[in-house]
């Protein structure tokens, strides 16, 4: 595992063993490979830990008492070694293997960026497309006000700088004793 990956992919999970493997595999299938995967188990009572253990050494696993996905994401951010943070919900997956490469490229082209959001596809249980969501088409001029007012956010489409999250005060609370296994 890279000691200082550029991207930390944070996957919060609660009783999501039936979906988690597909989420992790979608990260492992990315063309961009300078990342770490951090799975934060939010008190699962199913086979979540077994799924993680079966998928290799590129995953850092933390277990906490059930406190909700926001607290789980914050623990992941706190543990992240990457300068860029990607979020992936355990019941989502990244369809395009170039997702991270394209987002990281935007940060390389415009170093002043703090966040890059993608669209997303809603699919049925067989992966048949239901609808593509591309929220940027609804507002012709992107300002902070229009983004906050009209732009829906899907955490699984975000790539954000760790520095901007720290400046926003995301890292609240104590994470001195999380349970970690590799």
C-alpha positions as protocol buffer text, in pm:
chain_id: "A"
residue {
  index: 1
  type: UNK
  ca { x: 0 y: 0 z: 0 }
}
residue {
  index: 2
  type: UNK
  ca { x: 129 y: 346 z: -91 }
}
residue {
  index: 3
  type: UNK
  ca { x: 233 y: 534 z: 225 }
}
residue {
  index: 4
  type: UNK
  ca { x: 123 y: 870 z: 79 }
}
residue {
  index: 5
  type: UNK
  ca { x: -146 y: 815 z: -180 }
}
residue {
  index: 6
  type: UNK
  ca { x: -283 y: 1119 z: -360 }
}
residue {
  index: 7
  type: UNK
  ca { x: -647 y: 1012 z: -312 }
}
residue {
  index: 8
  type: UNK
  ca { x: -818 y: 858 z: -11 }
}
residue {
  index: 9
  type: UNK
  ca { x: -1145 y: 683 z: -97 }
}
residue {
  index: 10
  type: UNK
  ca { x: -1372 y: 673 z: 207 }
}
residue {
  index: 11
  type: UNK
  ca { x: -1650 y: 415 z: 218 }
}
residue {
  index: 12
  type: UNK
  ca { x: -1882 y: 432 z: 521 }
}
residue {
  index: 13
  type: UNK
  ca { x: -2087 y: 115 z: 566 }
}
residue {
  index: 14
  type: UNK
  ca { x: -2358 y: -11 z: 798 }
}
residue {
  index: 15
  type: UNK
  ca { x: -2485 y: -364 z: 738 }
}
residue {
  index: 16
  type: UNK
  ca { x: -2401 y: -335 z: 371 }
}
residue {
  index: 17
  type: UNK
  ca { x: -2218 y: -662 z: 310 }
}
residue {
  index: 18
  type: UNK
  ca { x: -2440 y: -744 z: 9 }
}
residue {
  index: 19
  type: UNK
  ca { x: -2331 y: -424 z: -172 }
}
residue {
  index: 20
  type: UNK
  ca { x: -1985 y: -347 z: -32 }
}
residue {
  index: 21
  type: UNK
  ca { x: -1789 y: -585 z: -256 }
}
residue {
  index: 22
  type: UNK
  ca { x: -1920 y: -420 z: -572 }
}
residue {
  index: 23
  type: UNK
  ca { x: -1841 y: -74 z: -434 }
}
residue {
  index: 24
  type: UNK
  ca { x: -1483 y: -172 z: -349 }
}
residue {
  index: 25
  type: UNK
  ca { x: -1433 y: -355 z: -681 }
}
residue {
  index: 26
  type: UNK
  ca { x: -1541 y: -38 z: -865 }
}
residue {
  index: 27
  type: UNK
  ca { x: -1256 y: 147 z: -692 }
}
residue {
  index: 28
  type: UNK
  ca { x: -1006 y: -131 z: -759 }
}
residue {
  index: 29
  type: UNK
  ca { x: -1106 y: -112 z: -1129 }
}
residue {
  index: 30
  type: UNK
  ca { x: -1015 y: 256 z: -1162 }
}
residue {
  index: 31
  type: UNK
  ca { x: -749 y: 345 z: -1419 }
}
residue {
  index: 32
  type: UNK
  ca { x: -610 y: 596 z: -1169 }
}
residue {
  index: 33
  type: UNK
  ca { x: -424 y: 390 z: -910 }
}
residue {
  index: 34
  type: UNK
  ca { x: -264 y: 636 z: -664 }
}
residue {
  index: 35
  type: UNK
  ca { x: -525 y: 586 z: -392 }
}
residue {
  index: 36
  type: UNK
  ca { x: -602 y: 414 z: -67 }
}
residue {
  index: 37
  type: UNK
  ca { x: -940 y: 271 z: 32 }
}
residue {
  index: 38
  type: UNK
  ca { x: -1068 y: 340 z: 383 }
}
residue {
  index: 39
  type: UNK
  ca { x: -1375 y: 143 z: 489 }
}
residue {
  index: 40
  type: UNK
  ca { x: -1541 y: 271 z: 806 }
}
residue {
  index: 41
  type: UNK
  ca { x: -1777 y: 11 z: 948 }
}
residue {
  index: 42
  type: UNK
  ca { x: -2042 y: 196 z: 1146 }
}
residue {
  index: 43
  type: UNK
  ca { x: -2132 y: -87 z: 1383 }
}
residue {
  index: 44
  type: UNK
  ca { x: -2240 y: -350 z: 1131 }
}
residue {
  index: 45
  type: UNK
  ca { x: -2373 y: -682 z: 1256 }
}
residue {
  index: 46
  type: UNK
  ca { x: -2359 y: -859 z: 919 }
}
residue {
  index: 47
  type: UNK
  ca { x: -2062 y: -992 z: 720 }
}
residue {
  index: 48
  type: UNK
  ca { x: -1912 y: -651 z: 639 }
}
residue {
  index: 49
  type: UNK
  ca { x: -1573 y: -726 z: 798 }
}
residue {
  index: 50
  type: UNK
  ca { x: -1548 y: -1057 z: 609 }
}
residue {
  index: 51
  type: UNK
  ca { x: -1616 y: -882 z: 277 }
}
residue {
  index: 52
  type: UNK
  ca { x: -1337 y: -634 z: 346 }
}
residue {
  index: 53
  type: UNK
  ca { x: -1094 y: -906 z: 454 }
}
residue {
  index: 54
  type: UNK
  ca { x: -1157 y: -1098 z: 131 }
}
residue {
  index: 55
  type: UNK
  ca { x: -1066 y: -805 z: -97 }
}
residue {
  index: 56
  type: UNK
  ca { x: -699 y: -748 z: -32 }
}
residue {
  index: 57
  type: UNK
  ca { x: -444 y: -526 z: 133 }
}
residue {
  index: 58
  type: UNK
  ca { x: -529 y: -198 z: -39 }
}
residue {
  index: 59
  type: UNK
  ca { x: -808 y: -148 z: 215 }
}
residue {
  index: 60
  type: UNK
  ca { x: -776 y: 9 z: 559 }
}
residue {
  index: 61
  type: UNK
  ca { x: -1066 y: -102 z: 778 }
}
residue {
  index: 62
  type: UNK
  ca { x: -1197 y: 81 z: 1085 }
}
residue {
  index: 63
  type: UNK
  ca { x: -1486 y: -27 z: 1305 }
}
residue {
  index: 64
  type: UNK
  ca { x: -1679 y: 209 z: 1530 }
}
residue {
  index: 65
  type: UNK
  ca { x: -1999 y: 193 z: 1730 }
}
residue {
  index: 66
  type: UNK
  ca { x: -2301 y: 289 z: 1523 }
}
residue {
  index: 67
  type: UNK
  ca { x: -2305 y: 670 z: 1505 }
}
residue {
  index: 68
  type: UNK
  ca { x: -2424 y: 739 z: 1151 }
}
residue {
  index: 69
  type: UNK
  ca { x: -2262 y: 791 z: 813 }
}
residue {
  index: 70
  type: UNK
  ca { x: -2150 y: 1150 z: 883 }
}
residue {
  index: 71
  type: UNK
  ca { x: -1944 y: 1042 z: 1184 }
}
residue {
  index: 72
  type: UNK
  ca { x: -1810 y: 747 z: 983 }
}
residue {
  index: 73
  type: UNK
  ca { x: -1704 y: 980 z: 700 }
}
residue {
  index: 74
  type: UNK
  ca { x: -1536 y: 1213 z: 949 }
}
residue {
  index: 75
  type: UNK
  ca { x: -1339 y: 922 z: 1093 }
}
residue {
  index: 76
  type: UNK
  ca { x: -1233 y: 830 z: 740 }
}
residue {
  index: 77
  type: UNK
  ca { x: -1124 y: 1187 z: 670 }
}
residue {
  index: 78
  type: UNK
  ca { x: -928 y: 1192 z: 995 }
}
residue {
  index: 79
  type: UNK
  ca { x: -747 y: 870 z: 897 }
}
residue {
  index: 80
  type: UNK
  ca { x: -692 y: 968 z: 533 }
}
residue {
  index: 81
  type: UNK
  ca { x: -337 y: 1003 z: 405 }
}
residue {
  index: 82
  type: UNK
  ca { x: -435 y: 1151 z: 68 }
}
residue {
  index: 83
  type: UNK
  ca { x: -454 y: 1518 z: -22 }
}
residue {
  index: 84
  type: UNK
  ca { x: -778 y: 1449 z: -211 }
}
residue {
  index: 85
  type: UNK
  ca { x: -1079 y: 1278 z: -55 }
}
residue {
  index: 86
  type: UNK
  ca { x: -1330 y: 1075 z: -256 }
}
residue {
  index: 87
  type: UNK
  ca { x: -1647 y: 944 z: -101 }
}
residue {
  index: 88
  type: UNK
  ca { x: -1829 y: 628 z: -205 }
}
residue {
  index: 89
  type: UNK
  ca { x: -2137 y: 503 z: -26 }
}
residue {
  index: 90
  type: UNK
  ca { x: -2128 y: 126 z: 30 }
}
residue {
  index: 91
  type: UNK
  ca { x: -2445 y: 75 z: -176 }
}
residue {
  index: 92
  type: UNK
  ca { x: -2310 y: 274 z: -473 }
}
residue {
  index: 93
  type: UNK
  ca { x: -2041 y: 193 z: -726 }
}
residue {
  index: 94
  type: UNK
  ca { x: -1839 y: 391 z: -977 }
}
residue {
  index: 95
  type: UNK
  ca { x: -1954 y: 292 z: -1324 }
}
residue {
  index: 96
  type: UNK
  ca { x: -1675 y: 458 z: -1521 }
}
residue {
  index: 97
  type: UNK
  ca { x: -1319 y: 330 z: -1464 }
}
residue {
  index: 98
  type: UNK
  ca { x: -1185 y: 677 z: -1554 }
}
residue {
  index: 99
  type: UNK
  ca { x: -1386 y: 859 z: -1283 }
}
residue {
  index: 100
  type: UNK
  ca { x: -1092 y: 928 z: -1051 }
}
residue {
  index: 101
  type: UNK
  ca { x: -848 y: 997 z: -1337 }
}
residue {
  index: 102
  type: UNK
  ca { x: -1076 y: 1260 z: -1485 }
}
residue {
  index: 103
  type: UNK
  ca { x: -1144 y: 1430 z: -1151 }
}
residue {
  index: 104
  type: UNK
  ca { x: -776 y: 1430 z: -1047 }
}
residue {
  index: 105
  type: UNK
  ca { x: -688 y: 1577 z: -1388 }
}
residue {
  index: 106
  type: UNK
  ca { x: -918 y: 1872 z: -1317 }
}
residue {
  index: 107
  type: UNK
  ca { x: -732 y: 1938 z: -990 }
}
residue {
  index: 108
  type: UNK
  ca { x: -403 y: 1922 z: -1179 }
}
residue {
  index: 109
  type: UNK
  ca { x: -530 y: 2171 z: -1440 }
}
residue {
  index: 110
  type: UNK
  ca { x: -682 y: 2407 z: -1182 }
}
residue {
  index: 111
  type: UNK
  ca { x: -493 y: 2380 z: -850 }
}
residue {
  index: 112
  type: UNK
  ca { x: -722 y: 2637 z: -686 }
}
residue {
  index: 113
  type: UNK
  ca { x: -1019 y: 2398 z: -698 }
}
residue {
  index: 114
  type: UNK
  ca { x: -1154 y: 2269 z: -369 }
}
residue {
  index: 115
  type: UNK
  ca { x: -1420 y: 2029 z: -498 }
}
residue {
  index: 116
  type: UNK
  ca { x: -1516 y: 1846 z: -815 }
}
residue {
  index: 117
  type: UNK
  ca { x: -1862 y: 1686 z: -844 }
}
residue {
  index: 118
  type: UNK
  ca { x: -1968 y: 1439 z: -1111 }
}
residue {
  index: 119
  type: UNK
  ca { x: -2309 y: 1341 z: -1229 }
}
residue {
  index: 120
  type: UNK
  ca { x: -2447 y: 998 z: -1154 }
}
residue {
  index: 121
  type: UNK
  ca { x: -2658 y: 723 z: -1303 }
}
residue {
  index: 122
  type: UNK
  ca { x: -2948 y: 561 z: -1123 }
}
residue {
  index: 123
  type: UNK
  ca { x: -2978 y: 193 z: -1215 }
}
residue {
  index: 124
  type: UNK
  ca { x: -3199 y: -98 z: -1121 }
}
residue {
  index: 125
  type: UNK
  ca { x: -3080 y: -419 z: -956 }
}
residue {
  index: 126
  type: UNK
  ca { x: -2965 y: -552 z: -1296 }
}
residue {
  index: 127
  type: UNK
  ca { x: -2764 y: -233 z: -1369 }
}
residue {
  index: 128
  type: UNK
  ca { x: -3015 y: -119 z: -1630 }
}
residue {
  index: 129
  type: UNK
  ca { x: -3013 y: 258 z: -1664 }
}
residue {
  index: 130
  type: UNK
  ca { x: -3309 y: 439 z: -1514 }
}
residue {
  index: 131
  type: UNK
  ca { x: -3184 y: 797 z: -1545 }
}
residue {
  index: 132
  type: UNK
  ca { x: -2861 y: 996 z: -1569 }
}
residue {
  index: 133
  type: UNK
  ca { x: -2844 y: 1290 z: -1331 }
}
residue {
  index: 134
  type: UNK
  ca { x: -2637 y: 1583 z: -1460 }
}
residue {
  index: 135
  type: UNK
  ca { x: -2725 y: 1870 z: -1228 }
}
residue {
  index: 136
  type: UNK
  ca { x: -2501 y: 2127 z: -1398 }
}
residue {
  index: 137
  type: UNK
  ca { x: -2746 y: 2160 z: -1689 }
}
residue {
  index: 138
  type: UNK
  ca { x: -3007 y: 2332 z: -1472 }
}
residue {
  index: 139
  type: UNK
  ca { x: -2804 y: 2643 z: -1395 }
}
residue {
  index: 140
  type: UNK
  ca { x: -2623 y: 2822 z: -1680 }
}
residue {
  index: 141
  type: UNK
  ca { x: -2397 y: 3026 z: -1451 }
}
residue {
  index: 142
  type: UNK
  ca { x: -2227 y: 2860 z: -1158 }
}
residue {
  index: 143
  type: UNK
  ca { x: -2205 y: 3085 z: -855 }
}
residue {
  index: 144
  type: UNK
  ca { x: -2193 y: 2988 z: -492 }
}
residue {
  index: 145
  type: UNK
  ca { x: -2558 y: 3088 z: -452 }
}
residue {
  index: 146
  type: UNK
  ca { x: -2677 y: 2892 z: -758 }
}
residue {
  index: 147
  type: UNK
  ca { x: -2470 y: 2591 z: -657 }
}
residue {
  index: 148
  type: UNK
  ca { x: -2613 y: 2588 z: -307 }
}
residue {
  index: 149
  type: UNK
  ca { x: -2966 y: 2656 z: -426 }
}
residue {
  index: 150
  type: UNK
  ca { x: -2995 y: 2429 z: -731 }
}
residue {
  index: 151
  type: UNK
  ca { x: -2716 y: 2175 z: -733 }
}
residue {
  index: 152
  type: UNK
  ca { x: -2791 y: 1844 z: -571 }
}
residue {
  index: 153
  type: UNK
  ca { x: -2487 y: 1670 z: -434 }
}
residue {
  index: 154
  type: UNK
  ca { x: -2426 y: 1296 z: -433 }
}
residue {
  index: 155
  type: UNK
  ca { x: -2143 y: 1212 z: -197 }
}
residue {
  index: 156
  type: UNK
  ca { x: -2033 y: 925 z: -421 }
}
residue {
  index: 157
  type: UNK
  ca { x: -1957 y: 1177 z: -696 }
}
residue {
  index: 158
  type: UNK
  ca { x: -1741 y: 1412 z: -488 }
}
residue {
  index: 159
  type: UNK
  ca { x: -1366 y: 1460 z: -492 }
}
residue {
  index: 160
  type: UNK
  ca { x: -1257 y: 1728 z: -249 }
}
residue {
  index: 161
  type: UNK
  ca { x: -929 y: 1851 z: -104 }
}
residue {
  index: 162
  type: UNK
  ca { x: -861 y: 1734 z: 249 }
}
residue {
  index: 163
  type: UNK
  ca { x: -733 y: 2083 z: 324 }
}
residue {
  index: 164
  type: UNK
  ca { x: -1069 y: 2242 z: 237 }
}
residue {
  index: 165
  type: UNK
  ca { x: -1251 y: 1993 z: 459 }
}
residue {
  index: 166
  type: UNK
  ca { x: -1017 y: 2073 z: 747 }
}
residue {
  index: 167
  type: UNK
  ca { x: -1065 y: 2448 z: 692 }
}
residue {
  index: 168
  type: UNK
  ca { x: -1443 y: 2397 z: 695 }
}
residue {
  index: 169
  type: UNK
  ca { x: -1413 y: 2231 z: 1034 }
}
residue {
  index: 170
  type: UNK
  ca { x: -1515 y: 1881 z: 933 }
}
residue {
  index: 171
  type: UNK
  ca { x: -1276 y: 1711 z: 1170 }
}
residue {
  index: 172
  type: UNK
  ca { x: -1478 y: 1751 z: 1487 }
}
residue {
  index: 173
  type: UNK
  ca { x: -1452 y: 1504 z: 1769 }
}
residue {
  index: 174
  type: UNK
  ca { x: -1196 y: 1259 z: 1895 }
}
residue {
  index: 175
  type: UNK
  ca { x: -1076 y: 961 z: 1697 }
}
residue {
  index: 176
  type: UNK
  ca { x: -794 y: 849 z: 1923 }
}
residue {
  index: 177
  type: UNK
  ca { x: -904 y: 486 z: 1961 }
}
residue {
  index: 178
  type: UNK
  ca { x: -1081 y: 353 z: 1653 }
}
residue {
  index: 179
  type: UNK
  ca { x: -1051 y: -20 z: 1593 }
}
residue {
  index: 180
  type: UNK
  ca { x: -843 y: -87 z: 1283 }
}
residue {
  index: 181
  type: UNK
  ca { x: -754 y: -406 z: 1109 }
}
residue {
  index: 182
  type: UNK
  ca { x: -574 y: -458 z: 783 }
}
